[in-house]
PDB file of C-alpha atoms and ligand atoms in Angstrom:
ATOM      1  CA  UNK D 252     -81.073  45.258 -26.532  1.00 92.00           C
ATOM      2  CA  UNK D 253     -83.028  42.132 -27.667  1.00 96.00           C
ATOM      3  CA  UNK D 254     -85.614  40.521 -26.545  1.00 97.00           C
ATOM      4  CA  UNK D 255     -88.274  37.959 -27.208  1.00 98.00           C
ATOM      5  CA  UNK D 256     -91.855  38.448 -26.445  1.00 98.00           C
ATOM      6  CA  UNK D 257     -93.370  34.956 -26.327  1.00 98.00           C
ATOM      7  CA  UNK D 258     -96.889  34.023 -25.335  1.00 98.00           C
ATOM      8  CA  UNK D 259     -99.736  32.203 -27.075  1.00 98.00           C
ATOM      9  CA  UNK D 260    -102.116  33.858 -29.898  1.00 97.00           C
ATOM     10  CA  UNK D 261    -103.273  36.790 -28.434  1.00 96.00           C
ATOM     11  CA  UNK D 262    -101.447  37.364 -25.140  1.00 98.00           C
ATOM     12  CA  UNK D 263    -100.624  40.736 -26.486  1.00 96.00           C
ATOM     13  CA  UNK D 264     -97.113  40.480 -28.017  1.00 97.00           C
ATOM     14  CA  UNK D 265     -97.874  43.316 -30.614  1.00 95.00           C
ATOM     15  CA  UNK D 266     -99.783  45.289 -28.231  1.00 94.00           C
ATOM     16  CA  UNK D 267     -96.798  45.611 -26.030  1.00 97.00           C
ATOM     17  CA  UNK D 268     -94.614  45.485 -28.745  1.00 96.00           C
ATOM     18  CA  UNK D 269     -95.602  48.345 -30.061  1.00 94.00           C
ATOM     19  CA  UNK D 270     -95.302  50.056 -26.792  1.00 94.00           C
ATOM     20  CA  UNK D 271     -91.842  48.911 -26.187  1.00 95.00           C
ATOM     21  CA  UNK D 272     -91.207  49.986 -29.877  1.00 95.00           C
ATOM     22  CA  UNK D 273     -92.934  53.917 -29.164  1.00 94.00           C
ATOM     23  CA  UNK D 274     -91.149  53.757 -25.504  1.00 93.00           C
ATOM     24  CA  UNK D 275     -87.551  52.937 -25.921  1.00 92.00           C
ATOM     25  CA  UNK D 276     -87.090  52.761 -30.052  1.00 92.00           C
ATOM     26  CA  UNK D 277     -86.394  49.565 -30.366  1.00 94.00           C
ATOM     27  CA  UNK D 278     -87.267  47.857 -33.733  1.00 96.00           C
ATOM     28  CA  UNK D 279     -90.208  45.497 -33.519  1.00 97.00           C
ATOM     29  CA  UNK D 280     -89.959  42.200 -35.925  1.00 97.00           C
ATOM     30  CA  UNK D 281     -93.207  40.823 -36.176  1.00 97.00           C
ATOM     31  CA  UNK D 282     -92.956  37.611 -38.426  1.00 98.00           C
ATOM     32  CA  UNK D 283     -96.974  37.753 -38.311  1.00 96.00           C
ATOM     33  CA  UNK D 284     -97.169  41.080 -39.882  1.00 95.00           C
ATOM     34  CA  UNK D 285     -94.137  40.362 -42.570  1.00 96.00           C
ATOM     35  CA  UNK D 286     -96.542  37.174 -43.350  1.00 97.00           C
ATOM     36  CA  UNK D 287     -99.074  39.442 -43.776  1.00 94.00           C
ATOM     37  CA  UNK D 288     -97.601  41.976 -45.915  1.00 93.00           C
ATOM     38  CA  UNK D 289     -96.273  39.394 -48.156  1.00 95.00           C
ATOM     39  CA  UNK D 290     -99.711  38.190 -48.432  1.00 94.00           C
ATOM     40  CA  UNK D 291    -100.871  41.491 -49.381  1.00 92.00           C
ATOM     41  CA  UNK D 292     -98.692  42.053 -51.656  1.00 95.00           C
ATOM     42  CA  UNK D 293     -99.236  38.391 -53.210  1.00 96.00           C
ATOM     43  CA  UNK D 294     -95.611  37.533 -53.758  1.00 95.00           C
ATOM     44  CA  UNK D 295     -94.929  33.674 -54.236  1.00 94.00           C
ATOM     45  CA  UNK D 296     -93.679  33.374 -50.476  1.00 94.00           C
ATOM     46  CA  UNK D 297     -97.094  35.089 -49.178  1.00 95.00           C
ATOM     47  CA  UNK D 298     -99.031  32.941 -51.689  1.00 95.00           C
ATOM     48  CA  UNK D 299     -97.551  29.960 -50.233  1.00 95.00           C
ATOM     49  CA  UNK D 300     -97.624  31.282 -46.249  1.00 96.00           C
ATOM     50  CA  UNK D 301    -101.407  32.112 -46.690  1.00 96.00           C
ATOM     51  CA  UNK D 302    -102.761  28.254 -46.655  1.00 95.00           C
ATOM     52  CA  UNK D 303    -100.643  27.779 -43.470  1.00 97.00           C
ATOM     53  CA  UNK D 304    -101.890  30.829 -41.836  1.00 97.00           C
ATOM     54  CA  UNK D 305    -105.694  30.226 -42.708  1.00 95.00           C
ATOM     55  CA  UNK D 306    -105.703  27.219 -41.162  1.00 96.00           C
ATOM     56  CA  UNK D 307    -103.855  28.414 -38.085  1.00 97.00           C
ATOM     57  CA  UNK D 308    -100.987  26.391 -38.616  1.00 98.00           C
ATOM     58  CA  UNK D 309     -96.896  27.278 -38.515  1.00 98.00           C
ATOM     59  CA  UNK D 310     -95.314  28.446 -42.124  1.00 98.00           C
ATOM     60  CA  UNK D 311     -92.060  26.301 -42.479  1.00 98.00           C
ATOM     61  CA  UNK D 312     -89.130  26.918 -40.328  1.00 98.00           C
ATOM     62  CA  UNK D 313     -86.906  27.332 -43.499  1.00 96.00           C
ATOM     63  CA  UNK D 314     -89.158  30.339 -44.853  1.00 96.00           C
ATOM     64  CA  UNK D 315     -89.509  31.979 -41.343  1.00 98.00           C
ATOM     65  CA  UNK D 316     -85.790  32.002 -40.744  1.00 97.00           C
ATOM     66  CA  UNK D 317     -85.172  33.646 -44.161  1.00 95.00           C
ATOM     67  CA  UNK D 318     -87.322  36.295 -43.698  1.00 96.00           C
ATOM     68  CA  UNK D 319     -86.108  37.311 -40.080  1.00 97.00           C
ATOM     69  CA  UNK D 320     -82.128  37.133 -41.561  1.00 96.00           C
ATOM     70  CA  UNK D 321     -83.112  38.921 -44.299  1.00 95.00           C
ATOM     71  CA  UNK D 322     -84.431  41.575 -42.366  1.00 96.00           C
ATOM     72  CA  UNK D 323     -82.150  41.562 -39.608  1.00 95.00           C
ATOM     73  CA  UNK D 324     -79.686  42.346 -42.452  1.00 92.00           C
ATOM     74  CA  UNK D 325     -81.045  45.942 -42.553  1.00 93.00           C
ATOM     75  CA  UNK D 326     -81.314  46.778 -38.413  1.00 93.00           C
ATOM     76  CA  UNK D 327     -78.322  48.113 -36.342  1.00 88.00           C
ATOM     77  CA  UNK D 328     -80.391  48.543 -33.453  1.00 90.00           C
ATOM     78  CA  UNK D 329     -81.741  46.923 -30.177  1.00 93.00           C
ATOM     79  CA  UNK D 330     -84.996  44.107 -31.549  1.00 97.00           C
ATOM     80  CA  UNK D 331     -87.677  42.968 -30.251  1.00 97.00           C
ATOM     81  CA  UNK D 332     -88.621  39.903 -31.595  1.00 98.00           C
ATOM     82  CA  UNK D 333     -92.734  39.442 -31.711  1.00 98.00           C
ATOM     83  CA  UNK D 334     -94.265  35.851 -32.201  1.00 97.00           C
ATOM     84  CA  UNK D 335     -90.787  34.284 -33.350  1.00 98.00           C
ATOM     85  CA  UNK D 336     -89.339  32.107 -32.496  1.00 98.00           C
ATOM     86  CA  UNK D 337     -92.348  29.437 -32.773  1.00 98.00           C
ATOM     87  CA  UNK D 338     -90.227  26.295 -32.353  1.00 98.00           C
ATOM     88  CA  UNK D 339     -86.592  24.885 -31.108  1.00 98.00           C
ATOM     89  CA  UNK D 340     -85.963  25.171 -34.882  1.00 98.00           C
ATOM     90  CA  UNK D 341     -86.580  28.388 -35.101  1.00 98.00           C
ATOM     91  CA  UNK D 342     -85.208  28.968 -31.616  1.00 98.00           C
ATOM     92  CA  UNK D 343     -81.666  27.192 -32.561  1.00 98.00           C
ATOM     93  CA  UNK D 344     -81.716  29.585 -36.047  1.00 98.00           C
ATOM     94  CA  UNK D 345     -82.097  32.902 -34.455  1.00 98.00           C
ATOM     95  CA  UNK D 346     -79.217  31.661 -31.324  1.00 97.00           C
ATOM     96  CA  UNK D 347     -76.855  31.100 -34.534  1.00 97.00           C
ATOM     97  CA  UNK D 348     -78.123  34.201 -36.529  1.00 97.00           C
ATOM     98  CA  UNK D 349     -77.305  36.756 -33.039  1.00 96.00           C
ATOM     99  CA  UNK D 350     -74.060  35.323 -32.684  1.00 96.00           C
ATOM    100  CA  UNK D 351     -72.748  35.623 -36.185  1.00 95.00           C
ATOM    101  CA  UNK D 352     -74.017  39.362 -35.657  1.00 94.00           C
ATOM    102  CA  UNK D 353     -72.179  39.564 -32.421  1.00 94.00           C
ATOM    103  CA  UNK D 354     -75.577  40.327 -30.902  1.00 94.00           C
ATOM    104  CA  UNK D 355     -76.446  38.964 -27.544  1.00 94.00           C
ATOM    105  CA  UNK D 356     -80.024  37.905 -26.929  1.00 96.00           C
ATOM    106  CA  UNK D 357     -80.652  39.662 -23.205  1.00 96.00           C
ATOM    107  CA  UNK D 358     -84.121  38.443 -22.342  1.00 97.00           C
ATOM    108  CA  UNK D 359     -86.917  36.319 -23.373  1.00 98.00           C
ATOM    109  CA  UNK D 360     -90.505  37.611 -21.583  1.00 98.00           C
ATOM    110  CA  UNK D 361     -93.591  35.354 -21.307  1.00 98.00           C
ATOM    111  CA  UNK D 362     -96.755  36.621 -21.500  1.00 98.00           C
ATOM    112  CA  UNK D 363     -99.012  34.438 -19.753  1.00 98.00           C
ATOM    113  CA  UNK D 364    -103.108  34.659 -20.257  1.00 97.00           C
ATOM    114  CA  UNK D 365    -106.116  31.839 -19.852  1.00 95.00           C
ATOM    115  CA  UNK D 366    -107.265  30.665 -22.991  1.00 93.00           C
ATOM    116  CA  UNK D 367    -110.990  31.413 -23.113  1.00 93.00           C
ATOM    117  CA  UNK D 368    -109.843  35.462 -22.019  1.00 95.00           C
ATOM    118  CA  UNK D 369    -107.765  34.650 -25.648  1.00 95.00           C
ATOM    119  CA  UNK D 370    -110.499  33.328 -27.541  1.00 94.00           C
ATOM    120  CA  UNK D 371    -112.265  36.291 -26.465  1.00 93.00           C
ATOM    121  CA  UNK D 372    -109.960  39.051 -27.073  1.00 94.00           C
ATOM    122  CA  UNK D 373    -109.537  37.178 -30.559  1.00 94.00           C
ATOM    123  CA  UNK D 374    -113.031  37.122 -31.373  1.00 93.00           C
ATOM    124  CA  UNK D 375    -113.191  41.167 -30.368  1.00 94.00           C
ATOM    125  CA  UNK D 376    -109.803  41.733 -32.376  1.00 95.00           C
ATOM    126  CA  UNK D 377    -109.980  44.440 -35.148  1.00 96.00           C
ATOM    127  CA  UNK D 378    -107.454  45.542 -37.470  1.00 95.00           C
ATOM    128  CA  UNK D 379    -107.124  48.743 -39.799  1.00 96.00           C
ATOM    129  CA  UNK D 380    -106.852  47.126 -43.496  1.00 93.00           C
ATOM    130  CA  UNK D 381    -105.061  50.300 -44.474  1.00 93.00           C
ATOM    131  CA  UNK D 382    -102.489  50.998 -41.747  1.00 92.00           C
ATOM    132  CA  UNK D 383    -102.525  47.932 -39.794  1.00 89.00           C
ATOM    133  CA  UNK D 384    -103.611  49.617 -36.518  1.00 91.00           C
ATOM    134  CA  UNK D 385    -105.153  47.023 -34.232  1.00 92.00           C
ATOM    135  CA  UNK D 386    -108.226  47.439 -31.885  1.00 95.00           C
ATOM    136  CA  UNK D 387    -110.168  45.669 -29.835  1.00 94.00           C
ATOM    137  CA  UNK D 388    -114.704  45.673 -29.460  1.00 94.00           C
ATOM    138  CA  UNK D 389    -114.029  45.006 -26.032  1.00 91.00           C
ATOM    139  CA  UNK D 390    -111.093  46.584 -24.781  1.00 91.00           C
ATOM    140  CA  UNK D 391    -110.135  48.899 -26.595  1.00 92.00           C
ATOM    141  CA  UNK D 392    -112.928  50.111 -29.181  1.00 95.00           C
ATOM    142  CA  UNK D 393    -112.139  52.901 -32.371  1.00 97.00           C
ATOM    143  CA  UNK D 394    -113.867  56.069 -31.493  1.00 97.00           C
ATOM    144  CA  UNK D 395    -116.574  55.826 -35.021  1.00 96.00           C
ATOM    145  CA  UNK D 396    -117.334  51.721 -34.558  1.00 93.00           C
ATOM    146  CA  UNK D 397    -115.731  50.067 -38.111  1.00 95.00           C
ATOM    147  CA  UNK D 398    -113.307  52.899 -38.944  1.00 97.00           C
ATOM    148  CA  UNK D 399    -109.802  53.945 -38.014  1.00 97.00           C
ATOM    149  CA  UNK D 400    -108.680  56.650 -35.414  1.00 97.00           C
ATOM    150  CA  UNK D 401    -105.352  57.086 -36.816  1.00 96.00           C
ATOM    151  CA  UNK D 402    -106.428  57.403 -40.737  1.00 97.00           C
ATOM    152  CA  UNK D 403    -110.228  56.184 -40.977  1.00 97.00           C
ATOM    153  CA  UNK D 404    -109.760  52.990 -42.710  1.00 97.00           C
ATOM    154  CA  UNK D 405    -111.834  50.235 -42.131  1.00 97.00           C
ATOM    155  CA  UNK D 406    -111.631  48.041 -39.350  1.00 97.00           C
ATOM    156  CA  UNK D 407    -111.547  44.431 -40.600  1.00 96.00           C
ATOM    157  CA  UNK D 408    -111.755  40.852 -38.990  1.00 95.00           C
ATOM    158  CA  UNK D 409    -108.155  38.838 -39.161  1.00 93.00           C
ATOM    159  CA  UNK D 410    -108.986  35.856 -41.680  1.00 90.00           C
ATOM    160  CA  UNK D 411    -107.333  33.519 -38.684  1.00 94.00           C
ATOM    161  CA  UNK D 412    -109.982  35.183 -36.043  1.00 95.00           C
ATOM    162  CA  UNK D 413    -112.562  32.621 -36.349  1.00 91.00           C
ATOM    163  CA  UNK D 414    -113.616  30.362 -33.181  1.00 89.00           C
ATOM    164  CA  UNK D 415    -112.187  27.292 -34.510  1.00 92.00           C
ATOM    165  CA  UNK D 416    -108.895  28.641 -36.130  1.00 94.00           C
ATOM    166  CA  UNK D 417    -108.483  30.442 -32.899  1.00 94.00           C
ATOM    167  CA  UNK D 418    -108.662  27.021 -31.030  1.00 94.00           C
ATOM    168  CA  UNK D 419    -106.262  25.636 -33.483  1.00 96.00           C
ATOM    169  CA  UNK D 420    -103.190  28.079 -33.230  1.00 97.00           C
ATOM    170  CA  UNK D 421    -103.624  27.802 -29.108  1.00 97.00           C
ATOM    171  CA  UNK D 422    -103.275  23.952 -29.643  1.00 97.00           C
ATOM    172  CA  UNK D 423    -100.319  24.572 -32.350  1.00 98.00           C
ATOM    173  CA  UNK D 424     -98.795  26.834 -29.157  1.00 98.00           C
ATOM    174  CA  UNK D 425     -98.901  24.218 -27.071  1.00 98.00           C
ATOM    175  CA  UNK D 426     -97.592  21.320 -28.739  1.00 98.00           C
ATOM    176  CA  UNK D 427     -95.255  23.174 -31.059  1.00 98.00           C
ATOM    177  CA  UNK D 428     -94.309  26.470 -29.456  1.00 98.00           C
ATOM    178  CA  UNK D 429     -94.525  26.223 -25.568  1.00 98.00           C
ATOM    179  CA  UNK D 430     -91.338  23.691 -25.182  1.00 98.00           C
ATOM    180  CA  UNK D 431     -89.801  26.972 -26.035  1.00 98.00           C
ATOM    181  CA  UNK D 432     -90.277  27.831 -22.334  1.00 98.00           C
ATOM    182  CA  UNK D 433     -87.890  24.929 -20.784  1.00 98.00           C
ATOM    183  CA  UNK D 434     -85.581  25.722 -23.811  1.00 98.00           C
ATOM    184  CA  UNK D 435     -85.073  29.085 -22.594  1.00 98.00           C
ATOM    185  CA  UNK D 436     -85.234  28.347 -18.984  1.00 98.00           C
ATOM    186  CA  UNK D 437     -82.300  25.349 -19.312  1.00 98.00           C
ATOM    187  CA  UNK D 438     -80.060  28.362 -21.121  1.00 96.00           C
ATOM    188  CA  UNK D 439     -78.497  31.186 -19.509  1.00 95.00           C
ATOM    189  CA  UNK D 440     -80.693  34.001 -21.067  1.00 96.00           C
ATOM    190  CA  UNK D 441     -83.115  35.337 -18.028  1.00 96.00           C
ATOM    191  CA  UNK D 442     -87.062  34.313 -18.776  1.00 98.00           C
ATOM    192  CA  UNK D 443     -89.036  36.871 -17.274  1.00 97.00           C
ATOM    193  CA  UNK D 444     -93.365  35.702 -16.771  1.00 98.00           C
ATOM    194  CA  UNK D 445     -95.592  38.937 -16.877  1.00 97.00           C
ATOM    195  CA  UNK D 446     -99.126  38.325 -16.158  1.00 98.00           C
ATOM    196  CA  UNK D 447    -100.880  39.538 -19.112  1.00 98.00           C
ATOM    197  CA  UNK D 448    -104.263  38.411 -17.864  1.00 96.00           C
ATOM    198  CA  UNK D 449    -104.686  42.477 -16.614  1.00 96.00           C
ATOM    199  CA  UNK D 450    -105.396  45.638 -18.467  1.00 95.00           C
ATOM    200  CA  UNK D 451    -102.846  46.846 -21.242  1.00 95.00           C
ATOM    201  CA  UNK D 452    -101.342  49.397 -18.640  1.00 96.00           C
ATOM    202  CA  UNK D 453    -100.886  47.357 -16.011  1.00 97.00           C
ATOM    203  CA  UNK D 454     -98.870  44.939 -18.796  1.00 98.00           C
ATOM    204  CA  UNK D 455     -96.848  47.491 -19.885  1.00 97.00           C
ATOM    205  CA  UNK D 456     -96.419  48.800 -16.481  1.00 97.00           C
ATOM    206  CA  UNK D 457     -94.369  45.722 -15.755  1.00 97.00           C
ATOM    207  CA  UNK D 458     -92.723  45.537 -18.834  1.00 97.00           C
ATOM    208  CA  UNK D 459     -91.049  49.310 -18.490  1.00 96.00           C
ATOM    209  CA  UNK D 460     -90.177  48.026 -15.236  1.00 96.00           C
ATOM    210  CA  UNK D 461     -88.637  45.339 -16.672  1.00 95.00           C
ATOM    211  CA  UNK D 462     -86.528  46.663 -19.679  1.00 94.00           C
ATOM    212  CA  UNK D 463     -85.736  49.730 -17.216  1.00 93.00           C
ATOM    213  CA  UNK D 464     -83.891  47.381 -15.301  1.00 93.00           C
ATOM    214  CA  UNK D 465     -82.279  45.379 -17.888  1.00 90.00           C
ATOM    215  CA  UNK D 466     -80.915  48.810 -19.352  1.00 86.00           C
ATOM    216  CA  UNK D 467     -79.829  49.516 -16.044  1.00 84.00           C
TER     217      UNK D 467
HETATM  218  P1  AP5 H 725     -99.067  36.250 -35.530  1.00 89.92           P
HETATM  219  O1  AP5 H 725     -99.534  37.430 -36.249  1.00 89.92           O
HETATM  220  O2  AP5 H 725     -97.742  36.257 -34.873  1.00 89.92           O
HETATM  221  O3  AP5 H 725    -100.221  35.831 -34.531  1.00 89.92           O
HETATM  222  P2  AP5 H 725    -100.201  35.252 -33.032  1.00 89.92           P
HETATM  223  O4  AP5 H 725     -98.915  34.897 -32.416  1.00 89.92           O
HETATM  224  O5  AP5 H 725    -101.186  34.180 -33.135  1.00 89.92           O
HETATM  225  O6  AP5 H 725    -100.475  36.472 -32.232  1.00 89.92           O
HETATM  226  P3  AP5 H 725    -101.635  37.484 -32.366  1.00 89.92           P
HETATM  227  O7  AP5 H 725    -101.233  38.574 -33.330  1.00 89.92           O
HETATM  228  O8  AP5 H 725    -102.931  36.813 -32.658  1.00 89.92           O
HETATM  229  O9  AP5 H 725    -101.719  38.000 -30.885  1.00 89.92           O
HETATM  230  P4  AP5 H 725    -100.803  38.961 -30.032  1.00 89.92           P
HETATM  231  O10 AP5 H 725    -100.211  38.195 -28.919  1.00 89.92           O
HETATM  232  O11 AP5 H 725     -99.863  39.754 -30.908  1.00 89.92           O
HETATM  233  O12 AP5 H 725    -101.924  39.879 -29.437  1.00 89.92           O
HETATM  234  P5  AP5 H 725    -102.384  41.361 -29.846  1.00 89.92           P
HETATM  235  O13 AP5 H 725    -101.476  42.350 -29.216  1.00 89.92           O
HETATM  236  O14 AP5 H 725    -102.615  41.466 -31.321  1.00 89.92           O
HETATM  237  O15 AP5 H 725     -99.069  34.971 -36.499  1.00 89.92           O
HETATM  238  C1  AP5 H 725    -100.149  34.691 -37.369  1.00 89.92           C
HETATM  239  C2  AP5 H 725     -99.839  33.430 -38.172  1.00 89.92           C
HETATM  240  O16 AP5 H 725     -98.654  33.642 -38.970  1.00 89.92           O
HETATM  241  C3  AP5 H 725     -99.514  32.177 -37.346  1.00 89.92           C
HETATM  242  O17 AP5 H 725    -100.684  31.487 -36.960  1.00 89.92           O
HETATM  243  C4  AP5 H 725     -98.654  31.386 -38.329  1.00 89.92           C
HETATM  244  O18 AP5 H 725     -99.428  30.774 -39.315  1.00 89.92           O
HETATM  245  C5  AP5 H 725     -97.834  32.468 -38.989  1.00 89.92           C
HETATM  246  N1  AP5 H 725     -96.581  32.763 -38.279  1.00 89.92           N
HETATM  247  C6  AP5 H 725     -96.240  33.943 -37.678  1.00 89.92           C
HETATM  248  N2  AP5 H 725     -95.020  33.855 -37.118  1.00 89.92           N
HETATM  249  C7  AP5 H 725     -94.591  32.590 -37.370  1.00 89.92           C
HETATM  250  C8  AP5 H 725     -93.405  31.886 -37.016  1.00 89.92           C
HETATM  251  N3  AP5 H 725     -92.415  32.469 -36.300  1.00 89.92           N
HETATM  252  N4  AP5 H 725     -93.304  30.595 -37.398  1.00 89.92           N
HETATM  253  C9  AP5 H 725     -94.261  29.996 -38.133  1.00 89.92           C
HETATM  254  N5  AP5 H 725     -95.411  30.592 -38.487  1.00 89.92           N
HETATM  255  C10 AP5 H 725     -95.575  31.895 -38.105  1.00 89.92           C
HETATM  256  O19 AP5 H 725    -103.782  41.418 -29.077  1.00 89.92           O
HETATM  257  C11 AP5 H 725    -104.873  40.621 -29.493  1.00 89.92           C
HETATM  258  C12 AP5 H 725    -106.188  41.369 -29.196  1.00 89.92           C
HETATM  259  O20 AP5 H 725    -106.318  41.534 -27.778  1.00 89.92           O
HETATM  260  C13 AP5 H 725    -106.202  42.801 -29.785  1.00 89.92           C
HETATM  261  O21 AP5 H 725    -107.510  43.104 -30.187  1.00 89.92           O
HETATM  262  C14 AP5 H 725    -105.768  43.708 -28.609  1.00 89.92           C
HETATM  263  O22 AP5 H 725    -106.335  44.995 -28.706  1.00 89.92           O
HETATM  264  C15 AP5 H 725    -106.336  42.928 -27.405  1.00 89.92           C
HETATM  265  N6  AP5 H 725    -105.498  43.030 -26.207  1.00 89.92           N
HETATM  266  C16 AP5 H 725    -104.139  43.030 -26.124  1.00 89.92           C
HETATM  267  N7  AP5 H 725    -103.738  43.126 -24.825  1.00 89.92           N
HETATM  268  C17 AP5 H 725    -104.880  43.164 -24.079  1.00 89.92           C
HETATM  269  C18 AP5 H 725    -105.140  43.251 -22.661  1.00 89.92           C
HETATM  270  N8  AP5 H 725    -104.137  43.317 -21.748  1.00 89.92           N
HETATM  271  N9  AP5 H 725    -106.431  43.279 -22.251  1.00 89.92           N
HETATM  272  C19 AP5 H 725    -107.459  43.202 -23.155  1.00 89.92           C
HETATM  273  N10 AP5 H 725    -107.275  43.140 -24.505  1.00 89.92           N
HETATM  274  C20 AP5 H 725    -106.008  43.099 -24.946  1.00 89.92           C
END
């Protein structure tokens, strides 16, 4: 199966993602976290990604869609795509890339959520520098405050976190990523809304009702 998880910055696409990954085994392909870990690792592409990211703005089309065909390369099994695609660009790339893999796209789920509950969850977002684990001050808080559960790393502040880069990658959704919506909804793949203004569970609740019945 494959499916797109769209919603703006902090709706919970890799929250659920995750879940959907742990649930039903289906590969998660963050183009966030491949960012990331090219950043980390400082190769040219992350070097270059980095000063688009930091200032809350989309990394090129051209870069994005190389990274998710390379990696789609490598997976045999059902994706779910997290944060891509941003634009029609990308949109139109990853429509061409399923079908010369002879991989239907089944569903494309928006998760909807106000924007101030987003620059708040944002704002409270914490993130394991050595495993990547995210949490949340708020809503979801580590057991020791600053350190891991899973392998006690510390808990660190994502660089785009701040107020005012926050309020820039909800505008860049808007203008940039949200025409995605009517893109989907004028083609014949289903768009499914999920509230995602509610606790996790309750999100996720929905969702495994949701791919349930698509597998069904
Ligand atoms: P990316 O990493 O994709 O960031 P994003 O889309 O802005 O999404 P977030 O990771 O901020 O939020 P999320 O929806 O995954 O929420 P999460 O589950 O973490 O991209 C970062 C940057 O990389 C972009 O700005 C861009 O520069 C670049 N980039 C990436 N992909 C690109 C592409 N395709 N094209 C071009 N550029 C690209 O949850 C957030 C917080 O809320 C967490 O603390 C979590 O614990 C908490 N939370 C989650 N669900 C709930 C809930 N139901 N109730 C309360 N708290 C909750």
């Amino acid at each position: 199966m494959h499916l797109i998880l769209l919603g703006p910055p902090g709706a919970g696409k890799g929250t659920q993602g995750a879940l959907l990954t742990e649930r039903y085994g289906i590969v998660r392909i963050s183009t966030g976290d491949l960012l990331r870990e090219a950043v980390r690792e400082g190769t040219p592409l992350g070097r270059d990604a980095k000063r688009f990211m930091d200032a809350g703005e989309l990394v090129p089309d051209d870069v994005i869609l190389g990274l998710v065909r390379d990696v789609m390369s490598r997976v045999d099994s059902g994706v779910v795509f997290d944060g891509f695609p941003r634009t029609i660009a990308q949109a139109v790339g990853l429509e061409r890339l399923l079908a010369d893999l002879g991989r239907p796209l089944h569903a494309v789920i928006l998760i909807e959520v106000d924007d101030e509950e987003l620059v708040r969850r944002l704002a409270g977002r914490r993130v394991c520098a050595e495993c990547g684990v995210t949490y949340n001050v708020h809503f979801q808080p580590p057991r020791a405050p600053g350190a891991c559960d899973e392998c006690g790393g510390t808990l660190v502040v994502r660089p785009d976190d701040s107020e005012d880069t926050v309020r820039r990658r909800l505008s860049v959704y808007r203008e940039q990523t949200a025409p995605l919506i009517g893109h989907y909804r004028a083609g014949p793949v289903p768009v499914h809304v999920v509230d995602g203004d509610r606790p996790m569970d309750a999100v996720a609740a929905d969702l495994a009702e949701l791919l349930d019945a698509l597998r069904a």
